[in-house]
mmCIF file of C-alpha atoms in Angstrom:
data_model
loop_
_atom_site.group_PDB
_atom_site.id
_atom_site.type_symbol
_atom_site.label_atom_id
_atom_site.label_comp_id
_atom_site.label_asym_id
_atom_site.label_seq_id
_atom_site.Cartn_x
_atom_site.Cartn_y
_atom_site.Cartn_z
ATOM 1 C CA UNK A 1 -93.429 27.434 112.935
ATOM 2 C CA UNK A 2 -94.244 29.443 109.455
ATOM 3 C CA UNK A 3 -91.729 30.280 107.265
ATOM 4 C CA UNK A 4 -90.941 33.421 108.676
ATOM 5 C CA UNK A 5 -90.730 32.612 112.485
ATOM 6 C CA UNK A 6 -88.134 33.031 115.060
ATOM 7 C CA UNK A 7 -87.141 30.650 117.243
ATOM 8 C CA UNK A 8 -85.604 32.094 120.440
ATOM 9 C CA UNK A 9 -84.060 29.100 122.507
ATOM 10 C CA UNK A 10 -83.258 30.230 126.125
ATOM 11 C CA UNK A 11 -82.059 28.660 129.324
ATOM 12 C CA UNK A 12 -78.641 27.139 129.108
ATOM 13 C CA UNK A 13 -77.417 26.469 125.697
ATOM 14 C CA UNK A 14 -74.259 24.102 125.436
ATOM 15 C CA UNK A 15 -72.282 25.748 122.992
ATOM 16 C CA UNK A 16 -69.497 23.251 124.561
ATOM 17 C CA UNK A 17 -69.158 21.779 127.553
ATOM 18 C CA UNK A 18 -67.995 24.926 129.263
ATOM 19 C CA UNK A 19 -68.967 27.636 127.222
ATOM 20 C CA UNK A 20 -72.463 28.060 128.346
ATOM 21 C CA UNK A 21 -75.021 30.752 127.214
ATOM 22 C CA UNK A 22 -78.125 32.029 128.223
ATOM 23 C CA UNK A 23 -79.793 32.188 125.068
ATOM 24 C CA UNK A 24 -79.983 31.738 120.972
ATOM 25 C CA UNK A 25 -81.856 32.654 118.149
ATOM 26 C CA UNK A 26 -82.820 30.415 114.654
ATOM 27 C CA UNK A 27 -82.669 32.934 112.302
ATOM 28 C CA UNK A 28 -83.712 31.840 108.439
ATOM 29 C CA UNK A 29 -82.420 28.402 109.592
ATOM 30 C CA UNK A 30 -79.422 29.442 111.490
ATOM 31 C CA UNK A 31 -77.890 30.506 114.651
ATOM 32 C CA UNK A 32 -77.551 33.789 116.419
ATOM 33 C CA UNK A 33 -76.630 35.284 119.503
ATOM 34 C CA UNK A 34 -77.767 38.220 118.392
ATOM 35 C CA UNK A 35 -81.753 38.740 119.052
ATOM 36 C CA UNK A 36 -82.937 40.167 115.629
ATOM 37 C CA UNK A 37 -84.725 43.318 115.246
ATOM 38 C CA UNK A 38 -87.954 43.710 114.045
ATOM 39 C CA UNK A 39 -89.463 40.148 114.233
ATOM 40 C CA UNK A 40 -92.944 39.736 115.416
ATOM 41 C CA UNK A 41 -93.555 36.102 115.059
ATOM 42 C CA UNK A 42 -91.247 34.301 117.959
ATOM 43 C CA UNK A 43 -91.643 31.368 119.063
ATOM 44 C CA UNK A 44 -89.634 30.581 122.756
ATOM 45 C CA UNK A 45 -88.430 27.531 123.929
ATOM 46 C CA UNK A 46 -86.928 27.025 127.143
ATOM 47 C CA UNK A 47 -84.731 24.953 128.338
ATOM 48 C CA UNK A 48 -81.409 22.902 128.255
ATOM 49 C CA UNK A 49 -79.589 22.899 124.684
ATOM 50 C CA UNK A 50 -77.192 20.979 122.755
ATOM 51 C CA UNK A 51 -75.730 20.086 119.517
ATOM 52 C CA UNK A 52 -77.707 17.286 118.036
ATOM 53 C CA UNK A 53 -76.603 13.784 118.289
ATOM 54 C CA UNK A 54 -73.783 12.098 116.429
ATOM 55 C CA UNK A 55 -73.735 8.678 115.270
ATOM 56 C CA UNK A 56 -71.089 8.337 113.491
ATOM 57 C CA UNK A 57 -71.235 4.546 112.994
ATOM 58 C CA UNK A 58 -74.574 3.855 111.236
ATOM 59 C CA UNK A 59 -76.195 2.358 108.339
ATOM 60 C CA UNK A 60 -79.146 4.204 106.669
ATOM 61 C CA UNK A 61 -80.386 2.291 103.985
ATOM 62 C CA UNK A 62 -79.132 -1.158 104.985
ATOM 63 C CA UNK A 63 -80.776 -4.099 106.966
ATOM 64 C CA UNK A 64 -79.729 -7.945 107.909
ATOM 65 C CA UNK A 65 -80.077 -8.535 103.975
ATOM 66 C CA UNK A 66 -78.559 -5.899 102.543
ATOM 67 C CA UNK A 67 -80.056 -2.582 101.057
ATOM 68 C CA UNK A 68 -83.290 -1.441 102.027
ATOM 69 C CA UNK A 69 -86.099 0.197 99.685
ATOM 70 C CA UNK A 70 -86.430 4.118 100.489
ATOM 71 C CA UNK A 71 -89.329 4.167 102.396
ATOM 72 C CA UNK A 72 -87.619 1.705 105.261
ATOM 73 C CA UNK A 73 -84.491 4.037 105.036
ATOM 74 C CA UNK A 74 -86.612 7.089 105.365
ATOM 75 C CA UNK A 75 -87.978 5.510 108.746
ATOM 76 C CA UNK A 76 -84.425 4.586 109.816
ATOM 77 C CA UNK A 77 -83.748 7.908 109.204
ATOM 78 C CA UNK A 78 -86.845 9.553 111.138
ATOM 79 C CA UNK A 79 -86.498 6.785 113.734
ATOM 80 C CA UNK A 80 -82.591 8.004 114.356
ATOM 81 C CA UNK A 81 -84.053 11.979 114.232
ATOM 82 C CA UNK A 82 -87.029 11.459 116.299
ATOM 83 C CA UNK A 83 -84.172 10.097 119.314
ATOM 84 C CA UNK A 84 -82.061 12.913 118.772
ATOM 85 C CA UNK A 85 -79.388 12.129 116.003
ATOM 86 C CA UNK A 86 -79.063 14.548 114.012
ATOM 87 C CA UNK A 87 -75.581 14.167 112.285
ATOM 88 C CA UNK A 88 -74.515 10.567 110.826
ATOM 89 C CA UNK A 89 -71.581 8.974 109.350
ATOM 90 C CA UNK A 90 -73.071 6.081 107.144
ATOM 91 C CA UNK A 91 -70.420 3.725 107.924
ATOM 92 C CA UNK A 92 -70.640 1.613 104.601
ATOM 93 C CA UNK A 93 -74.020 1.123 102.494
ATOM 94 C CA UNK A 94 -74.954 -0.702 99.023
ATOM 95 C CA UNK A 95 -77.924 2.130 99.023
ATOM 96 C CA UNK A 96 -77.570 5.022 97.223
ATOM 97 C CA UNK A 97 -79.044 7.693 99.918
ATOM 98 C CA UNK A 98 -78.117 10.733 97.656
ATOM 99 C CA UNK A 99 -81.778 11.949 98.144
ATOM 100 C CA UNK A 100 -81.814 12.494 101.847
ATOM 101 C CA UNK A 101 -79.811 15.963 100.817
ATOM 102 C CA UNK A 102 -82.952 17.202 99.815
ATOM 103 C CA UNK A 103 -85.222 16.562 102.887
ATOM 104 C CA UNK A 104 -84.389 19.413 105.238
ATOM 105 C CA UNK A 105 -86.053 17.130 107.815
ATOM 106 C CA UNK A 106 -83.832 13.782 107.616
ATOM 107 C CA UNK A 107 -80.205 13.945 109.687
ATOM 108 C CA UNK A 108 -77.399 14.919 107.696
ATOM 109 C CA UNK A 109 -75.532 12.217 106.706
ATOM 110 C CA UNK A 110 -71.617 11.946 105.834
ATOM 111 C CA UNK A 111 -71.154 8.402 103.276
ATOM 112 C CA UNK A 112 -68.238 6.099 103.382
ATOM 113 C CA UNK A 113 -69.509 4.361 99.789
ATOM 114 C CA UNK A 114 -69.715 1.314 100.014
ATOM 115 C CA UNK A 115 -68.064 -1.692 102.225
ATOM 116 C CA UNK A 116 -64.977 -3.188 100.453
ATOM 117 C CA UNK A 117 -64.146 -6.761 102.156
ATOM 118 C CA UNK A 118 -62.238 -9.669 100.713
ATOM 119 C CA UNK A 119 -64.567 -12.312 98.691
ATOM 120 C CA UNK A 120 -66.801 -14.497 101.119
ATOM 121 C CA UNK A 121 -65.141 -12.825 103.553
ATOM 122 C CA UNK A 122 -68.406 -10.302 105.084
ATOM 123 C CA UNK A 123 -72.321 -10.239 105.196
ATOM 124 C CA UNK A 124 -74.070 -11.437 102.281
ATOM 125 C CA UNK A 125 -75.157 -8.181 99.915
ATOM 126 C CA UNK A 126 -73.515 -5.584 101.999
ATOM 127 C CA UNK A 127 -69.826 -5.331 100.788
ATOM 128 C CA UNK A 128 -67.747 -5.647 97.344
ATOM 129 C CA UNK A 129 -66.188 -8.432 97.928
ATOM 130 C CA UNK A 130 -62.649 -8.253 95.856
ATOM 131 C CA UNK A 131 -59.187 -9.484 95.849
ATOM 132 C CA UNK A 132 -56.352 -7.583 97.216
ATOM 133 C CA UNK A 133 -55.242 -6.595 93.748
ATOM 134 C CA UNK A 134 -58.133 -4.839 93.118
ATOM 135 C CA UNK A 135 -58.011 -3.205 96.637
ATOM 136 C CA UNK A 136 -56.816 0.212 95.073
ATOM 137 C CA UNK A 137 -59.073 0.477 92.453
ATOM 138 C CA UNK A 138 -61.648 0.100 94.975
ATOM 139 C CA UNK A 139 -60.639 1.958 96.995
ATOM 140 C CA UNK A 140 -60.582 5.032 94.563
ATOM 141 C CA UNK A 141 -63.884 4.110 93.380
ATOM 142 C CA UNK A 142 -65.606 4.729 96.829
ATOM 143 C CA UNK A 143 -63.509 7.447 97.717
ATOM 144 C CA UNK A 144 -65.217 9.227 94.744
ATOM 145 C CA UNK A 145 -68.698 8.500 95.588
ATOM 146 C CA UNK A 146 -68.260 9.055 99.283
ATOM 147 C CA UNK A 147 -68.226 11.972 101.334
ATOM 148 C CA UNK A 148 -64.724 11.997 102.214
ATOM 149 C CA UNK A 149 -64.490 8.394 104.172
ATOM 150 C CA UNK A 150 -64.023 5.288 102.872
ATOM 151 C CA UNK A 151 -64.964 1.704 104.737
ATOM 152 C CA UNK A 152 -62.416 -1.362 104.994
ATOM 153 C CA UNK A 153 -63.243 -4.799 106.577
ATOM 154 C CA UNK A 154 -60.223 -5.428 108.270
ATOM 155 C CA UNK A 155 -61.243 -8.449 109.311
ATOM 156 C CA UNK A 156 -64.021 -11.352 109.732
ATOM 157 C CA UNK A 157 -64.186 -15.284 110.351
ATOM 158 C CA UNK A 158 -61.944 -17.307 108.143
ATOM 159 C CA UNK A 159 -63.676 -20.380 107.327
ATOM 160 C CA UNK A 160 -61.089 -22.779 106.972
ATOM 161 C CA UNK A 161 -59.124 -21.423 110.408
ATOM 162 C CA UNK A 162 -62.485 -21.283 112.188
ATOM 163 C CA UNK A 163 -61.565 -17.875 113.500
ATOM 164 C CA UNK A 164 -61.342 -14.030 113.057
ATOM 165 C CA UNK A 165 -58.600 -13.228 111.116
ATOM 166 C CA UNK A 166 -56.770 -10.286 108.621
ATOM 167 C CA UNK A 167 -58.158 -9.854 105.531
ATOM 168 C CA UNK A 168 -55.585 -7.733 103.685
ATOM 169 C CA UNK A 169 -51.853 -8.085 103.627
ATOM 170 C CA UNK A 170 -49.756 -4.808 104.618
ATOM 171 C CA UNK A 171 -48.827 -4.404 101.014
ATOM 172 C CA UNK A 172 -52.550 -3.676 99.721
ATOM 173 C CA UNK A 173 -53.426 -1.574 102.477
ATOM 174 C CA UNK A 174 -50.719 0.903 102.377
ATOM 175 C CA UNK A 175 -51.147 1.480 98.444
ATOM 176 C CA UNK A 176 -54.999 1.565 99.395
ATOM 177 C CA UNK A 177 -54.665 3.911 102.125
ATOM 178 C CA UNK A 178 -52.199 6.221 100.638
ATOM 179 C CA UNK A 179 -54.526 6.764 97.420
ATOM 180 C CA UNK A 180 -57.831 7.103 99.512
ATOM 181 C CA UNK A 181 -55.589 9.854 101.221
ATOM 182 C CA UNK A 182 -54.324 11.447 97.790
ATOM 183 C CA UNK A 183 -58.249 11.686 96.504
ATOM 184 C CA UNK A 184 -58.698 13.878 99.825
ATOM 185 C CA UNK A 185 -60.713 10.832 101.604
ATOM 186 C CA UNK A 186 -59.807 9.275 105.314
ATOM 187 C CA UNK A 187 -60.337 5.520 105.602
ATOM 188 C CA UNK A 188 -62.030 3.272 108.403
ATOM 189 C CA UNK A 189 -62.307 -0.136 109.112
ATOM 190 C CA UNK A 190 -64.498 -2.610 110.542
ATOM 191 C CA UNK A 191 -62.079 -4.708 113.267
ATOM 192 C CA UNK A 192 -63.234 -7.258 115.552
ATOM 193 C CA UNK A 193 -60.174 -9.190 116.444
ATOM 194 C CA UNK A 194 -56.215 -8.463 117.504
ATOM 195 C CA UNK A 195 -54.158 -9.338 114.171
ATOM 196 C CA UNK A 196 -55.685 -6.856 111.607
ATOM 197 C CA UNK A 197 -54.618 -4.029 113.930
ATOM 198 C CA UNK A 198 -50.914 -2.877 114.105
ATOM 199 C CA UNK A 199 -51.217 -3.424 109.923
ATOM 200 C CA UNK A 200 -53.827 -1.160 109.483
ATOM 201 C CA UNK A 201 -52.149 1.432 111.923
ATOM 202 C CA UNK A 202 -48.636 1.655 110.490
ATOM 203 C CA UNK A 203 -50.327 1.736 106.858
ATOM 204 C CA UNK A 204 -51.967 5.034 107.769
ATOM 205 C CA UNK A 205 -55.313 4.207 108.207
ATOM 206 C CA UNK A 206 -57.450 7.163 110.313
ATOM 207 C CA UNK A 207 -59.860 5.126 112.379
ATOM 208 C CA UNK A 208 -60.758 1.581 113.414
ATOM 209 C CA UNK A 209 -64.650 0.540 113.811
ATOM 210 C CA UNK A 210 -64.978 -1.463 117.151
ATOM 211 C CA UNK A 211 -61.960 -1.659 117.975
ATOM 212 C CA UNK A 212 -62.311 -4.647 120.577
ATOM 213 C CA UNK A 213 -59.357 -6.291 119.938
ATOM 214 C CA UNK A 214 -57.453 -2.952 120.717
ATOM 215 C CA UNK A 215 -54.883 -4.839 123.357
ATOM 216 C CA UNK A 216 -52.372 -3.017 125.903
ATOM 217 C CA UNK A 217 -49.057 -3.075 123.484
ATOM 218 C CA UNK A 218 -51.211 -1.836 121.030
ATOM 219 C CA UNK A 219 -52.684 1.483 122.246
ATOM 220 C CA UNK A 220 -49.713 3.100 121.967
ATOM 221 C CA UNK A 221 -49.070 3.255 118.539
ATOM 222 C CA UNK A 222 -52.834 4.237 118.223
ATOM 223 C CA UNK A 223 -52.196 6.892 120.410
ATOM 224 C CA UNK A 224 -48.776 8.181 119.103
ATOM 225 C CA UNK A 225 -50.703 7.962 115.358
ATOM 226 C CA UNK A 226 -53.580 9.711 116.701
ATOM 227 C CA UNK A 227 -55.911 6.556 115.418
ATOM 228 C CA UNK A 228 -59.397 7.185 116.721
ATOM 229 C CA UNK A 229 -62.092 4.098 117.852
ATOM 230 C CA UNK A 230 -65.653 4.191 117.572
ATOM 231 C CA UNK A 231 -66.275 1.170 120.320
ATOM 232 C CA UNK A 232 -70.086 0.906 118.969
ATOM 233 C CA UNK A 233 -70.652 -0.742 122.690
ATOM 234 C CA UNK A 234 -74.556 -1.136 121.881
ATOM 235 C CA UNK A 235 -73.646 -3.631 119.470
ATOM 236 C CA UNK A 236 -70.692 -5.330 121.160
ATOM 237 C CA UNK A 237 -73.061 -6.211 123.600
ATOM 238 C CA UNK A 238 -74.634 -9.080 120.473
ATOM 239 C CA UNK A 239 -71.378 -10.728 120.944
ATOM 240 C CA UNK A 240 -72.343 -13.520 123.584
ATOM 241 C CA UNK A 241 -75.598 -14.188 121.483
ATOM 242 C CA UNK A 242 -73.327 -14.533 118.125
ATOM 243 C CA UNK A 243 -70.888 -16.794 119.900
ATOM 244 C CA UNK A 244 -73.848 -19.409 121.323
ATOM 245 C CA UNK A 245 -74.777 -19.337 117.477
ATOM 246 C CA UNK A 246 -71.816 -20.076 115.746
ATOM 247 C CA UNK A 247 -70.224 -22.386 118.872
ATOM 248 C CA UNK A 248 -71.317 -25.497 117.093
ATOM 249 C CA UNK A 249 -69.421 -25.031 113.906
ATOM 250 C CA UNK A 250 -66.714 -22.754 114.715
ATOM 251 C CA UNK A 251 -66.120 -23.056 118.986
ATOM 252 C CA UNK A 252 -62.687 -21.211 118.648
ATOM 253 C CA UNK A 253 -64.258 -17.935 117.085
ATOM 254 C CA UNK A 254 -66.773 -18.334 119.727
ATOM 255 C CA UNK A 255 -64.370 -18.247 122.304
ATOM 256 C CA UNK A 256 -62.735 -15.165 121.015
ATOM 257 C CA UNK A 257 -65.722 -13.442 120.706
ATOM 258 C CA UNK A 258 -66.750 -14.232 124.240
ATOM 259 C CA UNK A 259 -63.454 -12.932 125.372
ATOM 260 C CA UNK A 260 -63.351 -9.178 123.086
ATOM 261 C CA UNK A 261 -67.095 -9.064 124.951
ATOM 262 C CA UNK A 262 -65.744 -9.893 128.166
ATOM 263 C CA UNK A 263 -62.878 -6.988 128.134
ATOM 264 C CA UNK A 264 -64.662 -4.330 125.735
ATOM 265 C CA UNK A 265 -65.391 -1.878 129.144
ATOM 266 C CA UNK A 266 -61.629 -2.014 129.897
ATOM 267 C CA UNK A 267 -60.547 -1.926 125.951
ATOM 268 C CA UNK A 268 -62.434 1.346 125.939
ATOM 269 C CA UNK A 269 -61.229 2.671 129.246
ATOM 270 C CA UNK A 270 -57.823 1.617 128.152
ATOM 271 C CA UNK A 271 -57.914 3.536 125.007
ATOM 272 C CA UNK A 272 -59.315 6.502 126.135
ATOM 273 C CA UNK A 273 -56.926 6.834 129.511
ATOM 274 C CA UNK A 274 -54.519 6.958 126.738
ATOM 275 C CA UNK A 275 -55.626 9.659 124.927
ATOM 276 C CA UNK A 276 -56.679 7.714 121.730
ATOM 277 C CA UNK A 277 -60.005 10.027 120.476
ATOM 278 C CA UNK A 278 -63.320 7.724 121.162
ATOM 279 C CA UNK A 279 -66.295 9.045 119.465
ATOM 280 C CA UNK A 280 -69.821 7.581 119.593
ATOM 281 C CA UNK A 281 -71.603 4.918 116.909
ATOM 282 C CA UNK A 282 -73.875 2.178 117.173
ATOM 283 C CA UNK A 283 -73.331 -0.158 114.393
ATOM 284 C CA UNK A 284 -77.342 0.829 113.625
ATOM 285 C CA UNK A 285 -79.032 -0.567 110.543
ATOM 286 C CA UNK A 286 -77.638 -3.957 109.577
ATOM 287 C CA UNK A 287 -78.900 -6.399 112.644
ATOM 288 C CA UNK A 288 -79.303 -3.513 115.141
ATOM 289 C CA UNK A 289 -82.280 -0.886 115.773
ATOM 290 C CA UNK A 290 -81.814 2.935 114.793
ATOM 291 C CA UNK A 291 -81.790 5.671 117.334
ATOM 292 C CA UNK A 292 -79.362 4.065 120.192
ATOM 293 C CA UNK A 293 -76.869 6.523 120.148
ATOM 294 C CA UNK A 294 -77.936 8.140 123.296
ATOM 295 C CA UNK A 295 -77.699 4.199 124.619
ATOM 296 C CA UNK A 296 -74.142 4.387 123.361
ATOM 297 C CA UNK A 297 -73.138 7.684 125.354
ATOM 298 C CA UNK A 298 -74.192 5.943 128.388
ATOM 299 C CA UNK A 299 -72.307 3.112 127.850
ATOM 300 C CA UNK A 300 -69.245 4.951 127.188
ATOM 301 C CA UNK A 301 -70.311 6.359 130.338
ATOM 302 C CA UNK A 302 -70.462 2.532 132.020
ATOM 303 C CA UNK A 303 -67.066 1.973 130.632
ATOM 304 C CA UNK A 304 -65.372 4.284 132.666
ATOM 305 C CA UNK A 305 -65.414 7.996 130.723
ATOM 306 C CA UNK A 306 -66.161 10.692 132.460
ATOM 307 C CA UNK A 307 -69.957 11.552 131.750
ATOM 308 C CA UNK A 308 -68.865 15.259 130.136
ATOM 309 C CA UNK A 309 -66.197 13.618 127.735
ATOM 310 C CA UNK A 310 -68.873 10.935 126.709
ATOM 311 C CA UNK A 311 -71.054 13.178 125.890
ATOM 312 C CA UNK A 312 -68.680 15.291 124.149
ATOM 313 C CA UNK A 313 -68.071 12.168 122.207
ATOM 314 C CA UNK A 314 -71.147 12.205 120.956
ATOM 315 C CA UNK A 315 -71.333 15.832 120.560
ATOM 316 C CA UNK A 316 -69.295 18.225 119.931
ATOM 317 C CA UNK A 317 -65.808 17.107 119.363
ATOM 318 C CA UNK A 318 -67.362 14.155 117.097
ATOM 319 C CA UNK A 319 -68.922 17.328 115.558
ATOM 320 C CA UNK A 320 -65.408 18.782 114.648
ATOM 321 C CA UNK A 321 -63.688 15.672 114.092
ATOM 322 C CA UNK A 322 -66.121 15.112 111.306
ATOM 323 C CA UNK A 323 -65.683 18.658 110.226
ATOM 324 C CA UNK A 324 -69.520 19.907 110.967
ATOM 325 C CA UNK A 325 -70.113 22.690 113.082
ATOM 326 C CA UNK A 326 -72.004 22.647 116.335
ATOM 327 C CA UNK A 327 -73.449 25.663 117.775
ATOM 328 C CA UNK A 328 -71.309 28.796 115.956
ATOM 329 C CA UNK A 329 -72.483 31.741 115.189
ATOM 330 C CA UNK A 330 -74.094 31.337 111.566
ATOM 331 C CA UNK A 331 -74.059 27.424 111.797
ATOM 332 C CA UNK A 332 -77.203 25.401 110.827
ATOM 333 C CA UNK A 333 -79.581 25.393 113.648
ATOM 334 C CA UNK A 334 -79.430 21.606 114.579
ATOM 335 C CA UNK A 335 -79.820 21.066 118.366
ATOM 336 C CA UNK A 336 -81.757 19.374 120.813
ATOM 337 C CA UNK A 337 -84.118 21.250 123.654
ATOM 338 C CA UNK A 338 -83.899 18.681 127.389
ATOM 339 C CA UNK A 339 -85.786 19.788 130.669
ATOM 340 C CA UNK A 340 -82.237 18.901 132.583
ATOM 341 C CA UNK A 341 -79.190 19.015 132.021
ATOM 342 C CA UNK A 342 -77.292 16.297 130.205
ATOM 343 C CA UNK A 343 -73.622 16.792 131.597
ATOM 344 C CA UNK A 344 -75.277 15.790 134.959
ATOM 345 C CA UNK A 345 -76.913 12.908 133.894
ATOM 346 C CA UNK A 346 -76.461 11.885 129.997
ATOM 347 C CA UNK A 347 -79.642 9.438 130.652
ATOM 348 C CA UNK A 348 -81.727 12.110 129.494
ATOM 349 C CA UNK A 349 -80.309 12.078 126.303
ATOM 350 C CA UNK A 350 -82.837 9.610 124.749
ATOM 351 C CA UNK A 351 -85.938 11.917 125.324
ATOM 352 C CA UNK A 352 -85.082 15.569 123.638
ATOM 353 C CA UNK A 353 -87.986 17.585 125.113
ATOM 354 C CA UNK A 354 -87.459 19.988 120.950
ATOM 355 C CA UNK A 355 -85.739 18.222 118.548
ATOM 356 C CA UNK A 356 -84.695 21.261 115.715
ATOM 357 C CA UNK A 357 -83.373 20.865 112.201
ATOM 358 C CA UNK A 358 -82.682 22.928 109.886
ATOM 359 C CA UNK A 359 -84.168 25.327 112.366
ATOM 360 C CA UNK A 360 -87.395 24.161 112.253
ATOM 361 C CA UNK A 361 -88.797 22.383 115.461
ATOM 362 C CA UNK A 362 -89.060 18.528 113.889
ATOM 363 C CA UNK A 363 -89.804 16.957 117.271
#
């Protein structure tokens, strides 16, 4: 397309799940329903449309050793386009990705700054690793350089107990919470296992990363807190492989991680029966591959939610949750063009027939 090209999209465009229109227009990068007068140079696609993908648990900029020089970010970053993700919530990085702003044809990405985890207490290179007196500080520090989230690990294997176990006491997270929330940031946290949970809850805290050790007496308060999970499924699915690796040394944390795999379809079922929000992420960039997160739909899908609502979760209300618009009147044109329709079958999520950013066709 040149610079001064229309695109007219037409078919069945997925403004939501039931508002459903017959056609749209990119117009100097942005969306219409009203077909502009005067333009000679259209270009038509046809077919089945949708906000672009979410991911909004991923790691540009990061791989099983920590940051990443720019040109293997940039390919994490086409790699996670090219499938369809088009919006991303970097869910903790020691890069500084500041410069993917200025590529109109890289995903737009919302930052969490960097990890903060307790010392020797995460992945080597990926975290600052701190005391609970300095969790504050910290916490103020990312909240600054991040796009309005900020990343906790709420929990990881304790050497000594040979298990997963809390990394913060209740104290530190409530001052840590309560000033991420007075700089205008919301907080996450990464949370494998059972005990970190109800803490991290009553303290405030907006969303929990995996979630697999979200039990029955539990989902409650989530619920009644409005606490939302991103299950990252794709990479719950490493678990067994992690717990054969670490069995020798540490058999108990093996056996807990073979039993938060063995209940993570009901855990999400669970959670989302009880109307705790689920959104889609895939954990994508430190030991897993970019551009799953139409993998992750369907596995929200093989959990038990209703194929729409997955979608959705990967769509359009992880769109507004994260405070992006989808496809409004006057939004940025950032959709996705599929020869069927995905609410029937959200397989054919992974191959976008027109993958469009910024309004220009990308894909």
């Amino acid at each position: 397309m040149s610079d001064h090209a229309v695109l007219h999209v037409k078919g069945r465009v997925l403004v939501g799940p039931e508002d459903v229109r017959d056609e749209l227009w990119v117009v100097d990068g942005r969306v219409s329903y009203d077909r502009p007068a005067g333009v000679r140079d259209v270009r038509t696609v046809v077919g089945w449309a949708l906000p672009g993908l979410v991911d909004a648990h991923c790691h540009v900029g990061l791989d099983r050793h920590g940051a990443v020089p720019r040109d293997v970010a940039e390919k994490q970053a086409l790699t996670d386009r090219d499938a369809g993700t088009l919006l991303i919530r970097d869910a903790g990085s020691p890069s500084d990705t500041r410069w993917v702003d200025d590529r109109e044809d890289l995903p737009k990405i919302i930052r969490a700054g960097r990890h903060i985890a307790r010392t020797r207490r995460y992945i080597r290179n990926y975290a600052w690793e701190i005391e609970p007196e300095d969790l504050v500080a910290y916490v103020a520090q990312e909240a600054r350089r991040g796009d309005g989230w900020v990343k906790l690990v709420g929990d990881w294997i304790d050497r000594d107990l040979g298990d997963l176990s809390a990394c913060w006491p209740r104290g530190a997270v409530e001052a840590a919470i309560a000033e991420a929330h007075r700089l205008g940031a919301r907080v996450t946290a990464h949370c494998f296992s059972e005990d970190s949970l109800q803490d991290l809850v009553e303290a405030g805290i907006d969303c929990i990363e995996h979630a697999t050790g979200l039990t029955e007496d539990l989902i409650p308060l989530f619920a009644e807190r409005g606490v939302a999970i991103v299950p990252t499924l794709v990479n719950i699915a490493t678990f067994p492989r992690l717990a054969e690796g670490g069995e020798a040394r540490f058999p108990r944390w093996s056996a807990h991680m073979r039993r938060l795999h063995e209940r993570r379809y009901d855990t999400v079922r669970n959670a989302y029966d009880a109307g705790i929000p689920v959104f889609v992420g895939t954990d994508a960039g430190g030991g897993l591959a970019h551009g799953l997160a139409a993998a992750e739909v369907a596995e929200l899908v093989t959990a038990g939610i209703p194929p729409v609502e997955a979608l959705a979760a990967g769509t359009w209300t992880a769109r507004t949750w994260l405070g992006r618009p989808g496809l409004e009147e006057g939004a940025p044109a950032d959709l996705l063009v599929y020869d069927e329709d995905p609410r029937a079958d959200v397989r054919v999520l992974g191959a976008p027939r027109r993958v469009v950013l910024n309004g220009r066709v990308v894909g």
